[in-house]
PDB file of C-alpha atoms in Angstrom:
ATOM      1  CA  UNK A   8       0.000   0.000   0.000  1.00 47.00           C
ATOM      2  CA  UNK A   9       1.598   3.498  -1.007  1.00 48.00           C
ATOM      3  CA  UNK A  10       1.162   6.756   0.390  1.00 49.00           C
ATOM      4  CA  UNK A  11      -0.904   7.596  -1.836  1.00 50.00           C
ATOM      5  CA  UNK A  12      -3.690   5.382  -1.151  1.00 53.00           C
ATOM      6  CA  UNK A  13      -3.421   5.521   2.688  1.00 54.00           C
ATOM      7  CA  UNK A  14      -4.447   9.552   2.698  1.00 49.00           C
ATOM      8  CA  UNK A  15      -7.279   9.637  -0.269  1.00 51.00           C
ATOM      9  CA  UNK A  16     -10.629  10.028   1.176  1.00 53.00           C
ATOM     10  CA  UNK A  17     -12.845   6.568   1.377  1.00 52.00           C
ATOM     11  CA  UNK A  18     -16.046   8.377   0.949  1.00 55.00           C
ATOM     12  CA  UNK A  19     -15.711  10.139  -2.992  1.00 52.00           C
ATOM     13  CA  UNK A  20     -18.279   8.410  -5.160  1.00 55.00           C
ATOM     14  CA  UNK A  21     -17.040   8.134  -8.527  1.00 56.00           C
ATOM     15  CA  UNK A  22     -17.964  10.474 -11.527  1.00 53.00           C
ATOM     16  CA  UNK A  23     -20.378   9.446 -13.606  1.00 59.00           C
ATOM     17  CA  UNK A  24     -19.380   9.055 -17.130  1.00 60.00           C
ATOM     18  CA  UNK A  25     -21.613  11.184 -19.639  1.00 60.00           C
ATOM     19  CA  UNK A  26     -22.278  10.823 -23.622  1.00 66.00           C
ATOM     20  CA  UNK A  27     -20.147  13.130 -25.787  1.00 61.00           C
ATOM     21  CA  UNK A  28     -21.889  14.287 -28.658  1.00 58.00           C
ATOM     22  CA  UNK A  29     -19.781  17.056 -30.925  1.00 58.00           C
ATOM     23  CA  UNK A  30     -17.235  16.742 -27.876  1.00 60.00           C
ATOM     24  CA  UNK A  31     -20.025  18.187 -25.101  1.00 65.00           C
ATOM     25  CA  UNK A  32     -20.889  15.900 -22.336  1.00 65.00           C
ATOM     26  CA  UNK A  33     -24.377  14.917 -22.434  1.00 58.00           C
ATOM     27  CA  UNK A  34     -25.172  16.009 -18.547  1.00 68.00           C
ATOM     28  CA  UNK A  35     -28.109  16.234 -17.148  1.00 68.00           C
ATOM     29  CA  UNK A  36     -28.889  19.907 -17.502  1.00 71.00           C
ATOM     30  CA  UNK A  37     -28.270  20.156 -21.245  1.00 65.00           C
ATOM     31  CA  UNK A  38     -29.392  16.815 -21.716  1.00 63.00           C
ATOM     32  CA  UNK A  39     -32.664  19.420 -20.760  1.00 65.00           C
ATOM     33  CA  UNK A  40     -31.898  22.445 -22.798  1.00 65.00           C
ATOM     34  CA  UNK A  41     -31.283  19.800 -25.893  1.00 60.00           C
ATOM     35  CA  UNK A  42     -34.485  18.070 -25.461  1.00 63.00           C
ATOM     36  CA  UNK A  43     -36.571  21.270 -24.617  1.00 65.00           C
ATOM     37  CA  UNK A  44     -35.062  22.576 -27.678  1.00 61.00           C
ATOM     38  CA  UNK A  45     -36.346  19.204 -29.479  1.00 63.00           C
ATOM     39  CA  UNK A  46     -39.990  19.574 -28.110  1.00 62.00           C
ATOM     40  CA  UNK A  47     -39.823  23.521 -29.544  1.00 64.00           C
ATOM     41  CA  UNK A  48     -38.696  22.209 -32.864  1.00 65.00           C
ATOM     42  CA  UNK A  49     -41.090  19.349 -33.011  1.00 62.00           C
ATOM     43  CA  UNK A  50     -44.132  21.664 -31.507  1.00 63.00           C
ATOM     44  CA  UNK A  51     -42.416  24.139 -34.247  1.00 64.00           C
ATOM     45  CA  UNK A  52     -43.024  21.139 -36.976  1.00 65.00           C
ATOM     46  CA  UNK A  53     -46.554  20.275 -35.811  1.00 64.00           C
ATOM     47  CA  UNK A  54     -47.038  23.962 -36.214  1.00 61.00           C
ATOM     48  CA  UNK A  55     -46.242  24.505 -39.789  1.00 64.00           C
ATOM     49  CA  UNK A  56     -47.310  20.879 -41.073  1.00 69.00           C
ATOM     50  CA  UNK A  57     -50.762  20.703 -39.644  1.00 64.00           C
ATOM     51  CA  UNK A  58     -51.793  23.098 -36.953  1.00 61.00           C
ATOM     52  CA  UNK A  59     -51.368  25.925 -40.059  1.00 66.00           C
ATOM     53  CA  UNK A  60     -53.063  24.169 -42.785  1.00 73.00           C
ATOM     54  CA  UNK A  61     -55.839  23.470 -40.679  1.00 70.00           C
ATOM     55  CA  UNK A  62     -56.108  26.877 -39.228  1.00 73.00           C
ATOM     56  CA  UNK A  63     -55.946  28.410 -43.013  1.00 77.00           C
ATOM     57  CA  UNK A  64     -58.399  25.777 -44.232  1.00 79.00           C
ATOM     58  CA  UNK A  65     -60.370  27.060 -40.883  1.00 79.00           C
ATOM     59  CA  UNK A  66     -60.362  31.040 -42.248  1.00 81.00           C
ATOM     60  CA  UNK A  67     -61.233  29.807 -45.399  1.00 84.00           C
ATOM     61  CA  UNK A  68     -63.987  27.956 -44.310  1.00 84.00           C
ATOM     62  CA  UNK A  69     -64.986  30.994 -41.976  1.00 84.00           C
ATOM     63  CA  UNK A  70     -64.519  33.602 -44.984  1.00 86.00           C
ATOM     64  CA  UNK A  71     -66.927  31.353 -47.284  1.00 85.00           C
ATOM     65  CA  UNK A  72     -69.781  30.959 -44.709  1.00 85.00           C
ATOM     66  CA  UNK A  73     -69.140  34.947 -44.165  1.00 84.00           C
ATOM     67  CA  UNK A  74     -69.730  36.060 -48.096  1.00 85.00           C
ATOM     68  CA  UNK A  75     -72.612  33.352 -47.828  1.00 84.00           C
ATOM     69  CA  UNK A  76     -74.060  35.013 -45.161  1.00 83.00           C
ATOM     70  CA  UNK A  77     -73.658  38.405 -46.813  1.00 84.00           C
ATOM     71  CA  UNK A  78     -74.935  36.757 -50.209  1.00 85.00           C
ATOM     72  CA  UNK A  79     -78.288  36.300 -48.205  1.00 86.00           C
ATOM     73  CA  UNK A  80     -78.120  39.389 -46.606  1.00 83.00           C
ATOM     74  CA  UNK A  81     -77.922  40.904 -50.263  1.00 85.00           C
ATOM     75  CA  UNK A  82     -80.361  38.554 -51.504  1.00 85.00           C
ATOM     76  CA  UNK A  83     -82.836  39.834 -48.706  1.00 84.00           C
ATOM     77  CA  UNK A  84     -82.540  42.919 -48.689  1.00 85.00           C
ATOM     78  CA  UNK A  85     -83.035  42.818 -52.760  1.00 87.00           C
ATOM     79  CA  UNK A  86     -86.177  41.294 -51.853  1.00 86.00           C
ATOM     80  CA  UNK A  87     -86.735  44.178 -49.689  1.00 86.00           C
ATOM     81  CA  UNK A  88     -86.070  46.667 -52.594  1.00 86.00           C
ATOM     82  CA  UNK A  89     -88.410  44.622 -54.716  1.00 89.00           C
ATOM     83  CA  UNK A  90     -91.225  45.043 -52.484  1.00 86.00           C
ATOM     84  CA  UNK A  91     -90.716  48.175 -51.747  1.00 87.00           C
ATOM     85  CA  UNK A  92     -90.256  49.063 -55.642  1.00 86.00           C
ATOM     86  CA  UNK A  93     -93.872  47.082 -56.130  1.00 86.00           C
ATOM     87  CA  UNK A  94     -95.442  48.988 -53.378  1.00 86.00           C
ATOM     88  CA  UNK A  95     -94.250  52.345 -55.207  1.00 85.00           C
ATOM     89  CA  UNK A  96     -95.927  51.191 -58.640  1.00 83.00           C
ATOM     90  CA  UNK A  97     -98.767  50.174 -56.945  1.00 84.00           C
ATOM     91  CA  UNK A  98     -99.048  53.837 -55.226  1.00 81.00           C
ATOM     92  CA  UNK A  99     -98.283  55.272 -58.284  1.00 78.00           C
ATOM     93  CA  UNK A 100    -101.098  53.251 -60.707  1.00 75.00           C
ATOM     94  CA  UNK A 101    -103.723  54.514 -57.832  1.00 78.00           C
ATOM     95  CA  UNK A 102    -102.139  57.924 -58.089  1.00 74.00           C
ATOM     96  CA  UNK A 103    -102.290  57.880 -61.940  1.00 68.00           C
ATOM     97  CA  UNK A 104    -106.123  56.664 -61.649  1.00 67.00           C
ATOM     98  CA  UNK A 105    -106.896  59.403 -59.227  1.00 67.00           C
ATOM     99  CA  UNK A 106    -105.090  61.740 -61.712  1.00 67.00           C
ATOM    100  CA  UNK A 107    -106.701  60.143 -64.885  1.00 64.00           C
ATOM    101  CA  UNK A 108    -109.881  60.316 -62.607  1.00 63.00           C
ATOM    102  CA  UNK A 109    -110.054  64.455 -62.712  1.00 65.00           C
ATOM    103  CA  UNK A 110    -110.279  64.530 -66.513  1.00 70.00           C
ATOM    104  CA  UNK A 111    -113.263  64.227 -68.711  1.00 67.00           C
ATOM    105  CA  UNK A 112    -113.925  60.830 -70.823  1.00 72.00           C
ATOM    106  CA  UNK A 113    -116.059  60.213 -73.901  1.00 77.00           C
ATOM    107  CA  UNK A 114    -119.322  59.404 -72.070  1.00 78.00           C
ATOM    108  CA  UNK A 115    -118.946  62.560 -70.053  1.00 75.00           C
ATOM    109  CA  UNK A 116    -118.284  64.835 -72.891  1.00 80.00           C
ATOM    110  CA  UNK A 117    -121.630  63.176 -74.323  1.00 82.00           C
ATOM    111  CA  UNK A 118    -123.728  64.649 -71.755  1.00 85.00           C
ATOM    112  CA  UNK A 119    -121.305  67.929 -71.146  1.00 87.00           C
ATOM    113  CA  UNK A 120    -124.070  69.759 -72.825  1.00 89.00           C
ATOM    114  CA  UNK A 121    -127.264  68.105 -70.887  1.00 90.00           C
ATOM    115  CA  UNK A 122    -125.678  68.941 -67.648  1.00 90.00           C
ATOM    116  CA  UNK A 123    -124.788  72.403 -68.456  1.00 91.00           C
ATOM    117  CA  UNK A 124    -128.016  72.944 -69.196  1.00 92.00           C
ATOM    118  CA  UNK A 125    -129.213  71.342 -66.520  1.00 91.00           C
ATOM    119  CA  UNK A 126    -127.065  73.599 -63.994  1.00 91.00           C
ATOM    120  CA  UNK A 127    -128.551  76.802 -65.496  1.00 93.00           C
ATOM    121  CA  UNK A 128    -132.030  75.429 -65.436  1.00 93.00           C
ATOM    122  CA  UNK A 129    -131.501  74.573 -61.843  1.00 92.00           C
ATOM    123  CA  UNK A 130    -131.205  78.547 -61.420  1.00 92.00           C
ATOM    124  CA  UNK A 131    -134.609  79.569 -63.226  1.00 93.00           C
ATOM    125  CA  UNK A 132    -135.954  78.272 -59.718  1.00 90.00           C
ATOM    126  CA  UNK A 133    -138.814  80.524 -58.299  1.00 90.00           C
ATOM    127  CA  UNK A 134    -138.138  82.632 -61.269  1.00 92.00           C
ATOM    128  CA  UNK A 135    -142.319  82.555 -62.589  1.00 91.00           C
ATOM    129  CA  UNK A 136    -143.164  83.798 -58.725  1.00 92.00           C
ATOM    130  CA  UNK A 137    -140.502  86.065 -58.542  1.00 91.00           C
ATOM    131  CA  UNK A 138    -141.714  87.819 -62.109  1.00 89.00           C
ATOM    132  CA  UNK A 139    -145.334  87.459 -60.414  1.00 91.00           C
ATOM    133  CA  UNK A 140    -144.348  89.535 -57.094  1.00 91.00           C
ATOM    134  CA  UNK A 141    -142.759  92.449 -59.731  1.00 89.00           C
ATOM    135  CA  UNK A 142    -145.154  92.732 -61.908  1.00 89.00           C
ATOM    136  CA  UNK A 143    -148.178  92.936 -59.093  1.00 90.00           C
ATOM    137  CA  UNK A 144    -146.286  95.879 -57.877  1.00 88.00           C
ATOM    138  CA  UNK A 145    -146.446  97.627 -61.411  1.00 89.00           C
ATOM    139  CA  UNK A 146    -149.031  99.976 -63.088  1.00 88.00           C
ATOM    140  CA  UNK A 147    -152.169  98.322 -64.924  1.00 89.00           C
ATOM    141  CA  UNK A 148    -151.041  99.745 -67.972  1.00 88.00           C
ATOM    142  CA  UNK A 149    -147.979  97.813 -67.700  1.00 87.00           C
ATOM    143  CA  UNK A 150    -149.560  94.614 -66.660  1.00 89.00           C
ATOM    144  CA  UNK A 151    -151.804  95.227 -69.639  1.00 90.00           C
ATOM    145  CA  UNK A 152    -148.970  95.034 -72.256  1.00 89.00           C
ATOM    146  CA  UNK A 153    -146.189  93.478 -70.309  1.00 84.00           C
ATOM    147  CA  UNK A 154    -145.365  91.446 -73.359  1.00 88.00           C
ATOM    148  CA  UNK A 155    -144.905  94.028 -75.742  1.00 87.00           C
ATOM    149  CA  UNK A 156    -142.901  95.819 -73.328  1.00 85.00           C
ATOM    150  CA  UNK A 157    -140.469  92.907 -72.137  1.00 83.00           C
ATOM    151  CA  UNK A 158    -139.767  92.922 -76.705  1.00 84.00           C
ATOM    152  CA  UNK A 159    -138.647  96.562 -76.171  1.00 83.00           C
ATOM    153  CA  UNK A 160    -137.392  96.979 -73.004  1.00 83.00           C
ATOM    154  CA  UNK A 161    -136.354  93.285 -71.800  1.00 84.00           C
ATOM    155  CA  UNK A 162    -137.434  91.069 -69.090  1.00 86.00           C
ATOM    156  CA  UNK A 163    -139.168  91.965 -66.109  1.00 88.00           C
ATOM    157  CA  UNK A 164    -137.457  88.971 -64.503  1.00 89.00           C
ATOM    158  CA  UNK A 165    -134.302  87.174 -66.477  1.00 91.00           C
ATOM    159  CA  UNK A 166    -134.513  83.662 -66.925  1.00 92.00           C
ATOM    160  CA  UNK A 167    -131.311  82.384 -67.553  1.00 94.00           C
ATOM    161  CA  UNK A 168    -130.609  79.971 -70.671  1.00 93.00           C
ATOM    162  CA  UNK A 169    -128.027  78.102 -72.526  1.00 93.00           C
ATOM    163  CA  UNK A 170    -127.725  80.413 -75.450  1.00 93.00           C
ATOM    164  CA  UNK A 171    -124.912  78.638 -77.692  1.00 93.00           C
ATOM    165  CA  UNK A 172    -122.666  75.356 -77.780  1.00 93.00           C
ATOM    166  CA  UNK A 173    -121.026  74.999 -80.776  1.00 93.00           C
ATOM    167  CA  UNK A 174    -117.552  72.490 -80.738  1.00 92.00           C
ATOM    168  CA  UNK A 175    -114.910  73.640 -82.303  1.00 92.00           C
ATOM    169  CA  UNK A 176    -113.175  71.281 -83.898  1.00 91.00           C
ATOM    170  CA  UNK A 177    -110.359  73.251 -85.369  1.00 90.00           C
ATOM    171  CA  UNK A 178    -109.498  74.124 -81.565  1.00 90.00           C
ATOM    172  CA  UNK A 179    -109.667  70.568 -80.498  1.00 89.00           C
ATOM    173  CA  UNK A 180    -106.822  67.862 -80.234  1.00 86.00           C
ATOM    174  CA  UNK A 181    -103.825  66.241 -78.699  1.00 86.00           C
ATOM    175  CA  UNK A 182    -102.374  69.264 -76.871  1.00 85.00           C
ATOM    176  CA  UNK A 183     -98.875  69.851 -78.388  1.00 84.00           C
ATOM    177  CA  UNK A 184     -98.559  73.833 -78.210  1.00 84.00           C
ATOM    178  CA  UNK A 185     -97.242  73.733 -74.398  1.00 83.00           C
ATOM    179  CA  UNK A 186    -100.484  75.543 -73.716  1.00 83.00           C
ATOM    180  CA  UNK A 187    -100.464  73.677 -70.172  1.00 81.00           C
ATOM    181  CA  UNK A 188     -96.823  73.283 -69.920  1.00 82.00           C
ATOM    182  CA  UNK A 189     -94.511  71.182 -71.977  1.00 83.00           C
ATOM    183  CA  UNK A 190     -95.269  68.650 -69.427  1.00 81.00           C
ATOM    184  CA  UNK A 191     -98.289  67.425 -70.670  1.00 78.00           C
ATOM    185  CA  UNK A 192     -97.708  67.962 -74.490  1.00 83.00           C
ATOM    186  CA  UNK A 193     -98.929  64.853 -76.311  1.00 84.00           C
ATOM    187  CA  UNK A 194    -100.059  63.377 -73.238  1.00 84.00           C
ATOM    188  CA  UNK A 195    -103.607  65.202 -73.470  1.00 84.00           C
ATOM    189  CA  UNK A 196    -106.295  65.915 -75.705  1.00 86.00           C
ATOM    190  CA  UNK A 197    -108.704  68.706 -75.261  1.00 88.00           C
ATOM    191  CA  UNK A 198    -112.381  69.816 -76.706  1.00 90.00           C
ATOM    192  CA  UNK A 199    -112.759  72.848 -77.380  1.00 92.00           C
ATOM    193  CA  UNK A 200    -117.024  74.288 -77.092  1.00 93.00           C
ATOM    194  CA  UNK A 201    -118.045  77.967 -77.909  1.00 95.00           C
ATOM    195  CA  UNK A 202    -120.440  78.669 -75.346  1.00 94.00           C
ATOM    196  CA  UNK A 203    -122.828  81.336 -74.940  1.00 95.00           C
ATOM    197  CA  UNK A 204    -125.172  81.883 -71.588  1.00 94.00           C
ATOM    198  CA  UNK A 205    -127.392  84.251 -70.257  1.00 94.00           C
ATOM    199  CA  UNK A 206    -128.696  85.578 -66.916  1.00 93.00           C
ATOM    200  CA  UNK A 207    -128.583  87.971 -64.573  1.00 92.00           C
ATOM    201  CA  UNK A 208    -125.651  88.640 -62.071  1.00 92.00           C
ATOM    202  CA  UNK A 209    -126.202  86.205 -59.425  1.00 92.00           C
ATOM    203  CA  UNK A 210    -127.123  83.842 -61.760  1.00 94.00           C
ATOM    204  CA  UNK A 211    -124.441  84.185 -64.223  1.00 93.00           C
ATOM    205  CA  UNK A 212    -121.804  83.842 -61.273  1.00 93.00           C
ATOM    206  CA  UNK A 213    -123.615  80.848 -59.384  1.00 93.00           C
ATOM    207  CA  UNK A 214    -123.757  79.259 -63.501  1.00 92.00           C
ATOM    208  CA  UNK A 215    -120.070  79.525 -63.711  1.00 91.00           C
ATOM    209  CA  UNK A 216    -118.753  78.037 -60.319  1.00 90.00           C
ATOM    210  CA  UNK A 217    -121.297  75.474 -60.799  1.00 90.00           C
ATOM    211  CA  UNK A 218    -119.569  74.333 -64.391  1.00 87.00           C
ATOM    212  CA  UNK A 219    -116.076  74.221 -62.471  1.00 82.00           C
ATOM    213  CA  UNK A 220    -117.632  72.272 -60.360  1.00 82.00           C
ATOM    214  CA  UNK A 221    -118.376  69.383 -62.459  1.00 81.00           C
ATOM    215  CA  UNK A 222    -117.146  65.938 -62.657  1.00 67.00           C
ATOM    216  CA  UNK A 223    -114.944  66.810 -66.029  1.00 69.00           C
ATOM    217  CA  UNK A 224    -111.879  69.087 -65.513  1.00 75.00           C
ATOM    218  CA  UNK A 225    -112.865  72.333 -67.489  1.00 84.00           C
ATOM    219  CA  UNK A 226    -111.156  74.939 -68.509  1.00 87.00           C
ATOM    220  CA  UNK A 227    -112.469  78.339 -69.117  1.00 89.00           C
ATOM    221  CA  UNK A 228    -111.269  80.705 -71.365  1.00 90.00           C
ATOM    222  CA  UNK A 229    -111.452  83.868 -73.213  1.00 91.00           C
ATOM    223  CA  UNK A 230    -114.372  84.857 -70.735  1.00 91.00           C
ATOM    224  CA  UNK A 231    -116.071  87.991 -71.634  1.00 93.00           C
ATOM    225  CA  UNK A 232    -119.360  89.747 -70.443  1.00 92.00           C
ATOM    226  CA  UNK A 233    -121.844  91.780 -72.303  1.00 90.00           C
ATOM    227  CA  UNK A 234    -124.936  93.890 -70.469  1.00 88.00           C
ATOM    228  CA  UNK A 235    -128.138  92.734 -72.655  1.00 81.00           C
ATOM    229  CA  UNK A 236    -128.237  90.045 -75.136  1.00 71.00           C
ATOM    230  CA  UNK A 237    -125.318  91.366 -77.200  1.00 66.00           C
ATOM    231  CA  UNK A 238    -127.393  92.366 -80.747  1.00 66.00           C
ATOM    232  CA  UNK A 239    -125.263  95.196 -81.970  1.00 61.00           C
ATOM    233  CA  UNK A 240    -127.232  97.950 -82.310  1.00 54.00           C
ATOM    234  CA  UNK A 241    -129.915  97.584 -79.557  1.00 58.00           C
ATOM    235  CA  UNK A 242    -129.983  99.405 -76.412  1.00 55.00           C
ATOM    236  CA  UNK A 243    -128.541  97.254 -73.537  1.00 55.00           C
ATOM    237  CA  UNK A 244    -131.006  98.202 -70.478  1.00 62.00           C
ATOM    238  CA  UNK A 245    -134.384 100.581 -71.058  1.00 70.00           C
ATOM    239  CA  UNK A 246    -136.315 102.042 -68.938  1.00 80.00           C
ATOM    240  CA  UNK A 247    -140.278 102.380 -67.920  1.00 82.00           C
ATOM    241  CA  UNK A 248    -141.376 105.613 -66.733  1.00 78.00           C
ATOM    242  CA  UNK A 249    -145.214 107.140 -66.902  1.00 81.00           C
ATOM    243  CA  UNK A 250    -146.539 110.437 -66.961  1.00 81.00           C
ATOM    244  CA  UNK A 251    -148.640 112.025 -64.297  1.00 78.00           C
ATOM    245  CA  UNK A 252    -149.852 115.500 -65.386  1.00 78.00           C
ATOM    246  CA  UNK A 253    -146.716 117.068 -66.242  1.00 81.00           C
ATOM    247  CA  UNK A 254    -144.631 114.892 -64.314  1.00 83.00           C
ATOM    248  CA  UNK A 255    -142.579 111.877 -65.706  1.00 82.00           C
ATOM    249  CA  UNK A 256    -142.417 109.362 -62.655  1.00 83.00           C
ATOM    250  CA  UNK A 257    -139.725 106.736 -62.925  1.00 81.00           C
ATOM    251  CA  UNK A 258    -141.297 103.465 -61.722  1.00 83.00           C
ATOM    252  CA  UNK A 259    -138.650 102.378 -59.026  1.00 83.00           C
ATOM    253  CA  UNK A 260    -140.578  98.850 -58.194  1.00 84.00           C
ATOM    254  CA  UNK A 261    -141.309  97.864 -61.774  1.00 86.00           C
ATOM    255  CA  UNK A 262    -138.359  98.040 -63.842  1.00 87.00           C
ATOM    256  CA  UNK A 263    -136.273  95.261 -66.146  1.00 89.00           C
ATOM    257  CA  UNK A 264    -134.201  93.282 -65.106  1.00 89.00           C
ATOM    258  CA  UNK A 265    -130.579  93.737 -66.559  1.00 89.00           C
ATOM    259  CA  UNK A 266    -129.675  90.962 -68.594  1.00 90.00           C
ATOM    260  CA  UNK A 267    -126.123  89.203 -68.686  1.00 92.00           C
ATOM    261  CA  UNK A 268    -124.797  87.672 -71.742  1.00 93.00           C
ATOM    262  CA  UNK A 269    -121.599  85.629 -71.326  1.00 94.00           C
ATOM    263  CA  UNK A 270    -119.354  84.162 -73.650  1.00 94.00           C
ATOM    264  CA  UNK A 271    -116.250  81.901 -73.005  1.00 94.00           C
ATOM    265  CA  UNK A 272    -114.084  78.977 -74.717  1.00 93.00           C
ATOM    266  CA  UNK A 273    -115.078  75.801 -72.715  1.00 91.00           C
ATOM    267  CA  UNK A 274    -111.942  73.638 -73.012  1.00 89.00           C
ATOM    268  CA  UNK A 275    -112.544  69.871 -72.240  1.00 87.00           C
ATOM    269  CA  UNK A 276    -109.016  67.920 -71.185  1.00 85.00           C
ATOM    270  CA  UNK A 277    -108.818  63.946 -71.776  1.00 84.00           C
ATOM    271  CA  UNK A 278    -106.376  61.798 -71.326  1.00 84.00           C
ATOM    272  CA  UNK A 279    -104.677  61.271 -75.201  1.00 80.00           C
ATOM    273  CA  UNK A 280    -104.051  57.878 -76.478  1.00 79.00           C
ATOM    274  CA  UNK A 281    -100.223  57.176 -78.179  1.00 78.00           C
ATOM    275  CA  UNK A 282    -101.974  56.707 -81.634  1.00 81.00           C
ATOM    276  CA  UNK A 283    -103.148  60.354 -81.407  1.00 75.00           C
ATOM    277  CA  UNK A 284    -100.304  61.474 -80.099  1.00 75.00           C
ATOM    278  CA  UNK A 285     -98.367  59.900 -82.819  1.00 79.00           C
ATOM    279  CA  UNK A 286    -100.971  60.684 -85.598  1.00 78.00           C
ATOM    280  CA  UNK A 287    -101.045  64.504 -84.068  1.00 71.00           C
ATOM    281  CA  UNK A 288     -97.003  65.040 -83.859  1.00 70.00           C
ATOM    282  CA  UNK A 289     -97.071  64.083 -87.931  1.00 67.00           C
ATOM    283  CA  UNK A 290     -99.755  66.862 -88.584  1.00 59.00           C
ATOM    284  CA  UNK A 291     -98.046  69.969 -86.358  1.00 50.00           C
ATOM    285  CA  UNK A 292     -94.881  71.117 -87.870  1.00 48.00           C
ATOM    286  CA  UNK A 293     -91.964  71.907 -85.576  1.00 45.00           C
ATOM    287  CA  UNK A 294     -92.008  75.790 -85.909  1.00 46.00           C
ATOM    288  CA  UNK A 295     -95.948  75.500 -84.506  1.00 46.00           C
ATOM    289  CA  UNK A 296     -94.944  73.497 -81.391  1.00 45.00           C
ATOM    290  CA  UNK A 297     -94.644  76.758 -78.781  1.00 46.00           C
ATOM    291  CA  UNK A 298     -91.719  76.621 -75.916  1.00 46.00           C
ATOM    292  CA  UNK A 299     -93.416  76.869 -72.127  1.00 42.00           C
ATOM    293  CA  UNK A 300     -92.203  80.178 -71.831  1.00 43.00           C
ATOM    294  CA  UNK A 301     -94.683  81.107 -74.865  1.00 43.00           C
ATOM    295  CA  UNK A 302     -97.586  79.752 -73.584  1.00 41.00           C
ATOM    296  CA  UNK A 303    -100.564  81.707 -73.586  1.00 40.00           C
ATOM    297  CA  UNK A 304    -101.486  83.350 -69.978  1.00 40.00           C
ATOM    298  CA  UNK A 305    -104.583  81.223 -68.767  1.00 41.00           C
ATOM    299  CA  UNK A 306    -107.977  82.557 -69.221  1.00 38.00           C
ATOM    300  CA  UNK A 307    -109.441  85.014 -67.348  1.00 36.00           C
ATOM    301  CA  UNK A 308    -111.867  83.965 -64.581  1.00 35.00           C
ATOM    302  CA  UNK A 309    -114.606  86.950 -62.822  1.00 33.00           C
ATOM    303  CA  UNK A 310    -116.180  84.232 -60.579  1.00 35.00           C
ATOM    304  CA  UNK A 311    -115.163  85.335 -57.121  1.00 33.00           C
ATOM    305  CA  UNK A 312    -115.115  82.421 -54.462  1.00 32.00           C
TER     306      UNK A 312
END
């Protein structure tokens, strides 16, 4: 036994022996590091190989049902549009009938002239009791000869009449002159009547309101009024007066009634088919067609509200 061995310690375990990779020792601690680093690289792997295809094929997935979901979103609120769109045409076919409504048709024009003349009949009303009443209050002289009087002087009482209504065909037609405003140009047709009434004041005024009053839409133009019954010539009012002695008495209570006759254009607006309209742009020449701004200011109208 040497030295040596009698003074090294009993107790020293020995040193393991490690595996030497690249010349470093396997040991415990990088034996670690190495095989965290191995389970980074292999989560790493799992990461790119599968984990990131399935996440893209996952966006993809989640992208298609989005534009699906917008595609039906689209799709309803098209569907939305569309009903709304066929609620509007609905509104506006009632609105157009409404509109379409307001004008005169055929069978209306037909009896235009029996219900004219049916409004100014309706105004003769009490007109025998009222000419009664005057006349009672009036000499017997008068009385006596109150026909050949009424031939000289006029009516006692004025019954109001339908006078003329003549059409006027060369007036009449698809309305292409901007007349109403180039809106409406060869969308309506209008008849044209000469018309001719008479009566007194209030029953001239109350004759008029009740023809704009009618079903038809009318328009009245060109209205002009004339005191008697317009004869050139003839005196427009007379007067009865008697003599007493040497006095010439006017007879307040007993005098004629002053007559009213009133002329206007009676215009007649229908709705105007496209064959007119075609059939009436071939027959008016260009230069004839007038802009809006040389339309025509709109007939006159003396019927107070």
């Amino acid at each position: 036994m040497t030295m040596t061995d009698d003074f090294a310690p009993s107790n020293v375990e020995p040193v393991p022996a490690y595996p030497v990779v690249f010349g470093i020792p396997l040991t415990p601690t990088i034996s670690g590091v190495l095989l965290a680093l191995l389970g980074l690289g292999g989560a790493a792997y799992i990461l790119l190989n599968l984990v990131q295809p399935e996440w893209q094929k996952y966006q993809e997935l989640q992208a298609q049902v989005a534009e699906k979901e917008a595609q039906v979103k689209q799709t309803e609120e098209i569907n939305k549009q569309i009903e709304a769109a066929q609620k509007d045409l609905e509104a506006a076919k009632q609105q157009r009938q409404s509109v379409l409504s307001l004008f005169a048709d055929e069978p209306a024009l037909d009896t235009l002239p029996l219900d004219i003349n049916r409004q100014i009949d309706a105004r003769n009303a009490g007109v025998d009791k009222l000419r009664q009443d005057k006349l009672a209050t009036c000499p017997a002289w008068v009385r006596n000869n109150i026909r050949d009087l009424e031939e000289v002087v006029g009516d006692l009482v004025v019954r109001s009449r339908l006078k003329r209504f003549t059409p006027d065909p060369k007036l009449s037609g698809v309305v292409t002159d901007g007349s109403y405003g180039s809106l409406v140009n060869n969308k309506l047709k209008r008849e044209v009547i000469n018309v001719t009434v008479e009566g007194n004041f209030n029953q001239t005024q109350s004759i008029l309101r009740s023809i704009e009053r009618l079903q038809p839409l009318l328009v009245l133009k060109d209205v002009e009024f004339v005191v008697g019954d317009g004869t050139p010539g003839k005196v427009a009012t007379s007067r009865l007066y008697e003599i007493q002695g040497n006095m010439l008495r006017f007879l307040t209570n007993c005098q004629p009634e002053p007559k009213i006759t009133t002329t206007f254009r009676l215009e007649a607006l229908l709705p105007a088919s496209q064959t007119e309209a075609a059939k009436a742009n071939l027959m008016v020449p260009a230069s004839a067609v007038r802009k809006p701004t040389d339309a025509p200011a709109p007939g006159r109208s003396l019927v107070k509200p």
